Tab-separated table of C-alpha atoms and ligand atoms in Angstrom:
chain	number	residue	atom	x	y	z
C	21	GLN	CA	48.225	15.006	-3.817
C	22	VAL	CA	45.850	11.737	-2.233
C	23	LYS	CA	44.500	14.413	0.594
C	24	GLN	CA	43.783	16.941	-1.725
C	25	ALA	CA	41.390	14.460	-3.979
C	26	GLY	CA	39.939	12.741	-1.112
C	27	GLY	CA	39.095	16.757	0.126
C	28	GLY	CA	37.371	17.229	-3.524
C	29	ALA	CA	35.608	14.126	-3.283
C	30	TYR	CA	34.393	14.954	0.232
C	31	ARG	CA	33.094	18.206	-0.679
C	32	LEU	CA	31.195	17.081	-3.892
C	33	PHE	CA	29.358	14.366	-1.867
C	34	ASP	CA	28.765	17.212	0.620
C	35	ALA	CA	27.470	19.596	-1.806
C	36	GLY	CA	25.303	16.764	-3.371
C	37	MET	CA	24.018	15.876	0.365
C	38	ALA	CA	23.250	19.243	0.658
C	39	ALA	CA	20.988	19.475	-2.443
C	40	ALA	CA	19.017	16.613	-1.265
C	41	LEU	CA	18.498	18.099	2.005
C	42	ILE	CA	17.458	21.163	-0.045
C	43	ARG	CA	14.892	19.073	-2.018
C	44	ARG	CA	13.378	17.388	1.123
C	45	ARG	CA	12.824	20.965	2.940
C	46	VAL	CA	11.419	22.750	-0.218
C	47	LEU	CA	8.913	19.360	-1.048
C	48	GLU	CA	8.019	19.301	2.786
C	49	ALA	CA	7.028	22.616	2.507
C	50	ASP	CA	5.522	21.724	-0.865
C	51	LEU	CA	3.481	18.821	0.686
C	52	ARG	CA	1.808	21.131	3.172
C	53	ASP	CA	0.671	23.594	0.284
C	54	ALA	CA	-0.467	20.544	-1.333
C	55	LEU	CA	-2.619	19.609	1.449
C	56	MET	CA	-3.990	22.796	1.585
C	57	HIS	CA	-5.119	23.074	-1.750
C	58	ASN	CA	-6.506	19.673	-2.116
C	59	ALA	CA	-3.233	18.866	-4.827
C	60	PHE	CA	-3.354	15.298	-3.934
C	61	ASP	CA	-5.206	12.679	-6.227
C	62	VAL	CA	-5.999	8.950	-5.732
C	63	HIS	CA	-5.488	6.569	-8.013
C	64	TYR	CA	-6.707	2.655	-7.554
C	65	GLN	CA	-5.368	-0.558	-8.285
C	66	PRO	CA	-7.660	-3.634	-8.540
C	67	ILE	CA	-6.499	-6.821	-6.621
C	68	ALA	CA	-8.381	-9.696	-8.018
C	69	GLU	CA	-8.686	-13.125	-7.199
C	70	ILE	CA	-6.556	-15.552	-9.240
C	71	GLU	CA	-8.969	-18.281	-10.363
C	72	SER	CA	-11.638	-16.481	-11.387
C	73	ARG	CA	-10.187	-12.724	-12.220
C	74	ARG	CA	-12.759	-11.261	-10.216
C	75	ILE	CA	-12.051	-7.882	-9.009
C	76	VAL	CA	-12.385	-8.448	-4.803
C	77	ALA	CA	-10.522	-5.100	-3.949
C	78	MET	CA	-9.025	-1.693	-5.085
C	79	GLU	CA	-5.558	-0.341	-3.525
C	80	ALA	CA	-6.024	3.209	-3.351
C	81	LEU	CA	-2.531	4.673	-4.090
C	82	LEU	CA	-1.967	8.565	-3.405
C	83	ARG	CA	-0.597	10.769	-6.566
C	84	TRP	CA	1.116	14.042	-6.088
C	85	THR	CA	1.648	16.304	-9.560
C	86	HIS	CA	3.817	19.012	-8.377
C	87	PRO	CA	3.189	22.436	-10.016
C	88	THR	CA	6.636	22.749	-11.195
C	89	ARG	CA	8.212	19.446	-10.903
C	90	GLY	CA	5.489	17.567	-11.971
C	91	SER	CA	4.887	14.145	-11.281
C	92	ILE	CA	6.240	13.145	-7.648
C	93	SER	CA	6.439	9.167	-7.286
C	94	PRO	CA	4.986	8.064	-3.313
C	95	ALA	CA	8.235	6.646	-3.088
C	96	GLU	CA	9.463	9.788	-2.648
C	97	PHE	CA	7.052	11.806	-0.888
C	98	ILE	CA	5.488	9.581	1.464
C	99	PRO	CA	8.777	9.663	4.010
C	100	ILE	CA	9.077	13.133	3.444
C	101	ALA	CA	5.368	13.244	5.152
C	102	GLU	CA	5.995	10.329	7.458
C	103	ALA	CA	9.006	12.245	8.754
C	104	SER	CA	7.647	15.579	8.996
C	105	GLY	CA	4.064	14.182	10.370
C	106	LEU	CA	2.650	15.410	7.304
C	107	ILE	CA	1.612	11.782	6.389
C	108	ILE	CA	-1.142	12.055	9.389
C	109	PRO	CA	-3.494	14.559	7.679
C	110	ILE	CA	-2.370	13.720	4.361
C	111	GLY	CA	-3.338	9.701	5.492
C	112	GLU	CA	-6.837	11.193	6.685
C	113	MET	CA	-7.350	12.480	3.635
C	114	ALA	CA	-6.896	9.911	1.217
C	115	LEU	CA	-8.551	7.639	3.611
C	116	SER	CA	-12.171	9.841	3.555
C	117	ARG	CA	-11.660	10.179	-0.273
C	118	ALA	CA	-11.324	6.477	-0.848
C	119	CYS	CA	-14.199	5.417	1.388
C	120	LEU	CA	-16.356	7.725	-0.662
C	121	GLU	CA	-14.886	6.494	-3.826
C	122	ALA	CA	-15.618	2.809	-2.937
C	123	MET	CA	-19.370	4.019	-2.384
C	124	HIS	CA	-19.262	3.634	-6.136
C	125	TRP	CA	-18.171	-0.078	-6.666
C	126	PRO	CA	-20.013	-2.897	-6.201
C	127	PRO	CA	-21.061	-3.706	-2.907
C	128	ALA	CA	-18.789	-6.834	-2.597
C	129	THR	CA	-15.710	-5.141	-3.918
C	130	ARG	CA	-13.549	-3.606	-0.687
C	131	LEU	CA	-11.140	-0.891	-0.819
C	132	SER	CA	-7.335	-1.172	0.842
C	133	VAL	CA	-5.572	1.558	2.309
C	134	ASN	CA	-2.395	1.877	3.436
C	135	LEU	CA	-1.142	3.302	6.722
C	136	SER	CA	2.109	4.299	7.444
C	137	PRO	CA	3.835	3.610	10.691
C	138	ALA	CA	3.966	7.472	11.297
C	139	GLN	CA	0.369	7.172	11.593
C	140	PHE	CA	0.114	4.869	14.249
C	141	LYS	CA	1.619	7.797	16.390
C	142	SER	CA	-1.613	9.386	15.871
C	143	GLU	CA	-3.780	9.220	19.209
C	144	THR	CA	-6.626	9.769	16.837
C	145	LEU	CA	-6.298	7.184	14.196
C	146	VAL	CA	-8.727	4.750	15.081
C	147	GLN	CA	-11.156	7.506	15.487
C	148	SER	CA	-10.548	9.025	12.028
C	149	VAL	CA	-10.989	5.215	10.727
C	150	VAL	CA	-14.395	5.689	12.201
C	151	ARG	CA	-15.299	9.184	10.940
C	152	ALA	CA	-14.165	8.167	7.419
C	153	LEU	CA	-16.439	5.298	7.585
C	154	GLU	CA	-19.404	7.197	8.749
C	155	ALA	CA	-18.913	9.958	6.529
C	156	SER	CA	-19.077	7.434	3.411
C	157	GLY	CA	-21.368	5.039	4.615
C	158	LEU	CA	-18.740	2.076	3.912
C	159	PRO	CA	-19.451	-0.942	6.046
C	160	ALA	CA	-16.145	-1.595	7.804
C	161	SER	CA	-16.447	-5.482	6.332
C	162	ARG	CA	-15.418	-3.786	3.310
C	163	LEU	CA	-12.051	-1.951	4.092
C	164	GLU	CA	-9.005	-3.340	4.428
C	165	LEU	CA	-6.235	-1.376	6.053
C	166	GLU	CA	-2.627	-2.527	4.533
C	167	ILE	CA	0.195	-2.185	7.123
C	168	THR	CA	4.228	-2.952	6.852
C	169	GLU	CA	5.760	-5.307	9.486
C	170	SER	CA	7.684	-2.190	10.941
C	171	VAL	CA	4.451	-1.173	12.359
C	172	LEU	CA	5.018	-3.877	14.987
C	173	LEU	CA	8.640	-3.107	16.199
C	174	VAL	CA	9.271	-3.887	19.585
C	175	GLU	CA	9.747	-0.238	20.357
C	176	SER	CA	5.653	0.519	19.516
C	177	ARG	CA	4.078	-1.851	21.800
C	178	ASP	CA	1.001	0.296	21.776
C	179	ASN	CA	0.551	-0.615	18.238
C	180	LEU	CA	-0.881	-4.058	18.768
C	181	ALA	CA	-3.471	-2.666	20.826
C	182	ILE	CA	-4.494	-0.068	18.076
C	183	LEU	CA	-4.262	-3.046	15.462
C	184	HIS	CA	-6.957	-5.051	17.986
C	185	GLN	CA	-8.914	-2.138	18.262
C	186	LEU	CA	-9.240	-1.324	14.135
C	187	ARG	CA	-10.158	-5.398	13.913
C	188	ALA	CA	-13.093	-5.138	16.484
C	189	LEU	CA	-14.315	-2.033	14.219
C	190	GLY	CA	-14.821	-4.950	11.854
C	191	VAL	CA	-11.560	-3.589	9.284
C	192	HIS	CA	-9.432	-6.420	7.743
C	193	ILE	CA	-5.890	-5.668	8.066
C	194	SER	CA	-3.305	-6.942	5.754
C	195	LEU	CA	0.400	-7.512	6.075
C	196	ASP	CA	2.132	-5.482	3.370
C	197	ASP	CA	5.377	-6.167	1.576
C	198	PHE	CA	5.850	-9.354	3.259
C	199	GLY	CA	9.323	-10.509	3.434
C	200	THR	CA	11.201	-7.205	3.228
C	201	GLY	CA	11.167	-6.083	6.637
C	202	ASN	CA	12.909	-8.169	9.541
C	203	SER	CA	12.117	-11.338	11.550
C	204	SER	CA	8.985	-11.230	8.744
C	205	LEU	CA	7.636	-14.915	10.589
C	206	PHE	CA	7.619	-12.945	14.035
C	207	TYR	CA	5.075	-10.655	12.838
C	208	LEU	CA	2.887	-13.116	11.698
C	209	ARG	CA	2.501	-14.840	15.030
C	210	ALA	CA	2.264	-11.285	16.516
C	211	PHE	CA	-0.975	-10.828	14.778
C	212	PRO	CA	-3.755	-12.744	13.287
C	213	PHE	CA	-3.725	-10.771	9.818
C	214	ASP	CA	-6.403	-11.158	7.243
C	215	LYS	CA	-4.178	-10.955	4.132
C	216	ILE	CA	-0.673	-11.671	3.410
C	217	LYS	CA	0.850	-9.657	0.712
C	218	ILE	CA	4.052	-10.995	-0.747
C	219	ASP	CA	6.431	-8.354	-1.861
C	220	ARG	CA	7.503	-7.831	-5.353
C	221	SER	CA	10.671	-8.541	-5.164
C	222	PHE	CA	9.812	-12.329	-4.737
C	223	VAL	CA	7.602	-12.025	-7.518
C	224	GLN	CA	9.604	-10.382	-10.058
C	225	GLU	CA	11.695	-13.558	-10.810
C	226	LEU	CA	9.279	-16.373	-10.641
C	227	PRO	CA	9.693	-18.789	-12.059
C	228	THR	CA	13.315	-19.018	-12.834
C	229	ASN	CA	14.775	-17.458	-9.286
C	230	LEU	CA	14.813	-20.769	-7.014
C	231	GLN	CA	15.155	-18.628	-3.886
C	232	CYS	CA	11.772	-16.442	-4.582
C	233	VAL	CA	10.097	-20.313	-5.913
C	234	ALA	CA	10.899	-21.254	-2.758
C	235	ILE	CA	9.893	-17.973	-0.569
C	236	VAL	CA	6.719	-17.824	-2.809
C	237	ARG	CA	5.950	-21.353	-1.951
C	238	ALA	CA	6.445	-21.092	1.944
C	239	VAL	CA	4.115	-17.967	2.247
C	240	THR	CA	1.258	-19.471	0.095
C	241	GLY	CA	1.431	-22.334	2.828
C	242	ILE	CA	1.478	-20.621	5.675
C	243	GLY	CA	-1.447	-18.803	4.127
C	244	GLN	CA	-3.319	-21.620	3.231
C	245	CYS	CA	-2.425	-23.257	7.000
C	246	LEU	CA	-3.688	-20.346	8.570
C	247	ASN	CA	-6.656	-19.887	5.821
C	248	VAL	CA	-5.250	-16.360	5.058
C	249	ALA	CA	-5.767	-15.090	1.769
C	250	THR	CA	-2.270	-14.330	-0.111
C	251	VAL	CA	-1.793	-11.624	-2.659
C	252	ALA	CA	1.082	-11.488	-5.274
C	253	GLU	CA	2.423	-7.993	-5.288
C	254	GLY	CA	3.765	-6.565	-9.225
C	255	VAL	CA	2.570	-9.727	-11.709
C	256	GLU	CA	3.482	-8.491	-15.191
C	257	THR	CA	3.780	-11.601	-16.850
C	258	GLU	CA	1.393	-14.877	-17.764
C	259	GLU	CA	4.157	-17.045	-16.623
C	260	GLN	CA	4.424	-15.126	-13.003
C	261	LEU	CA	0.361	-15.668	-12.872
C	262	ALA	CA	0.669	-19.474	-14.158
C	263	HIS	CA	3.261	-19.822	-11.490
C	264	LEU	CA	1.180	-18.476	-8.879
C	265	ARG	CA	-2.068	-20.556	-9.480
C	266	LYS	CA	0.133	-23.655	-9.508
C	267	GLU	CA	1.846	-22.815	-5.876
C	268	GLY	CA	-1.942	-21.809	-4.596
C	269	CYS	CA	-1.275	-18.178	-4.456
C	270	THR	CA	-4.939	-16.746	-4.181
C	271	GLN	CA	-5.148	-13.312	-4.891
C	272	MET	CA	-3.165	-10.925	-7.616
C	273	GLN	CA	-2.218	-7.284	-8.267
C	274	GLY	CA	-0.035	-6.260	-10.663
C	275	TYR	CA	0.434	-4.313	-14.139
C	276	LEU	CA	-0.670	-7.444	-16.096
C	277	PHE	CA	-4.016	-6.908	-14.888
C	278	ALA	CA	-4.223	-3.563	-14.124
C	279	LYS	CA	-2.214	-0.408	-13.145
C	280	PRO	CA	-3.685	2.239	-10.898
C	281	LEU	CA	-6.244	3.963	-12.461
C	282	PRO	CA	-7.355	7.393	-12.121
C	283	ALA	CA	-11.211	7.159	-9.906
C	284	GLU	CA	-13.042	7.126	-13.146
C	285	ALA	CA	-11.295	4.628	-14.967
C	286	ALA	CA	-11.497	2.470	-12.189
C	287	ARG	CA	-14.780	2.882	-11.489
C	288	LYS	CA	-15.096	1.617	-15.588
C	289	LEU	CA	-13.486	-1.706	-14.564
C	290	PHE	CA	-17.215	-2.741	-13.178
C	291	GLY	CA	-19.302	-1.362	-15.713
C	292	ALA	CA	-19.821	-5.107	-17.782
C	293	TRP	CA	-20.129	-6.220	-14.059
C	294	GLN	CA	-23.498	-3.676	-12.921
C	295	GLU	CA	-24.523	-3.865	-16.641
C	296	GLU	CA	-24.912	-7.642	-15.684
C	297	GLU	CA	-26.386	-7.382	-12.792
C	298	VAL	CA	-28.816	-4.922	-13.988
C	299	ALA	CA	-30.119	-6.912	-16.710
D	28	C2E	P1	2.735	-0.791	-1.607
D	28	C2E	O1	1.611	-0.170	-0.856
D	28	C2E	O2	3.114	-2.021	-1.921
D	28	C2E	O3	1.972	-0.146	-3.079
D	28	C2E	C1	2.351	-1.279	-4.636
D	28	C2E	C2	3.065	0.064	-5.435
D	28	C2E	O4	3.684	-1.315	-6.412
D	28	C2E	C3	2.591	0.850	-5.898
D	28	C2E	O5	3.446	1.791	-6.200
D	28	C2E	C4	1.720	0.534	-7.367
D	28	C2E	O6	1.945	1.276	-7.945
D	28	C2E	C5	3.220	-0.387	-7.883
D	28	C2E	N1	2.636	-1.504	-8.795
D	28	C2E	C6	1.678	-2.488	-8.658
D	28	C2E	N2	1.715	-3.277	-9.568
D	28	C2E	C7	3.014	-3.515	-10.347
D	28	C2E	C8	3.676	-4.002	-10.985
D	28	C2E	O7	3.038	-4.936	-11.764
D	28	C2E	N3	5.113	-3.660	-11.588
D	28	C2E	C9	5.732	-2.475	-10.793
D	28	C2E	N4	6.608	-2.422	-11.040
D	28	C2E	N5	5.079	-1.796	-9.576
D	28	C2E	C10	3.774	-2.055	-9.514
D	28	C2E	P2	3.327	3.444	-5.622
D	28	C2E	O8	1.687	4.082	-6.011
D	28	C2E	O9	4.220	3.900	-6.416
D	28	C2E	O10	3.372	3.217	-4.357
D	28	C2E	C11	4.360	2.952	-3.626
D	28	C2E	C12	4.429	3.120	-2.312
D	28	C2E	O11	3.483	4.606	-1.459
D	28	C2E	C13	3.342	2.026	-1.863
D	28	C2E	O12	3.492	1.223	-1.731
D	28	C2E	C14	2.737	2.457	-0.170
D	28	C2E	O13	3.807	2.046	0.877
D	28	C2E	C15	2.647	4.001	-0.243
D	28	C2E	N6	1.820	4.554	-0.585
D	28	C2E	C16	0.876	4.524	-1.846
D	28	C2E	N7	-0.052	5.713	-1.091
D	28	C2E	C17	-0.367	5.660	0.087
D	28	C2E	C18	-1.304	6.249	0.916
D	28	C2E	O14	-2.120	6.891	0.707
D	28	C2E	N8	-0.733	6.258	2.588
D	28	C2E	C19	0.852	5.465	2.897
D	28	C2E	N9	0.719	5.516	4.227
D	28	C2E	N10	1.352	5.340	1.760
D	28	C2E	C20	1.275	5.179	0.333
D	29	MG	MG1	0.354	-1.502	-0.492
D	30	MG	MG1	2.749	-3.691	-1.361
D	31	MG	MG1	5.366	-1.286	-0.630
């Protein structure tokens, strides 16, 4: 009897796995299609200085509306794009589009673009960054590339060299989702990052969770010591913001300030600024 139940459970589990696998396969084919038909969109979320509330950068975030399944989260399609290698052309597309868009923002505003570890496998990564900058006219100093800790995993020794090449172009390098990978502090020693983004999971429970309070204090402290900007990701409440300000965190990003917006709506965030400048 037990065996029978076990067998049944096994078959159910198997069917679920098969369904997930099929969905992945289908989505992979659809991603290929979306790339061909330019069906992706790029949204932009501001990163603001905590003290002045001034927008210092905008992060480009990919959006995909599937023809029949509707909006699909990057959390689902980015891993599929990474596993299939499609992230390389998709990433190049996102980067070049975002660079063109950033030319419509005030010149002091930087553009932040995510790079996934799989893009470092492409031999043309540095070249495609150069091309995106040249094609748009965006100065390298206005581009920030966000990488996660996994880019610096031991197996990929060359990635460090690529990061240095990108830095040599004048591009800034940010460490995204800090604290979620393995031996986080090791990475801070491996490369001199320009910015540390404190993962949302630590910001979410401020100021009640003592562990989160301690971690955020430690990371902002490291930022101050290294003279590196620290960005709190996923700031949703005034209480979190007040705590972050008190701790000396320098920049914020999150729904409290603004959600990721379509290009046109994002441009409007600068409306008042431009009018002031002209007047
Ligand atoms: P990420 O780079 O850490 O981006 C931050 C994510 O947090 C975004 O999710 C953003 O919409 C979300 N977020 C921002 N503020 C808040 C908040 O206050 N509350 C909550 N709950 N969430 C907030 P999104 O857009 O779904 O992107 C997820 C991830 O997908 C990104 O995480 C990034 O790793 C990846 N991704 C997105 N676009 C690209 C891209 O063009 N290239 C690559 N390689 N990865 C991308
Ligand atoms: Mg990011
Ligand atoms: Mg992040
Ligand atoms: Mg993330």
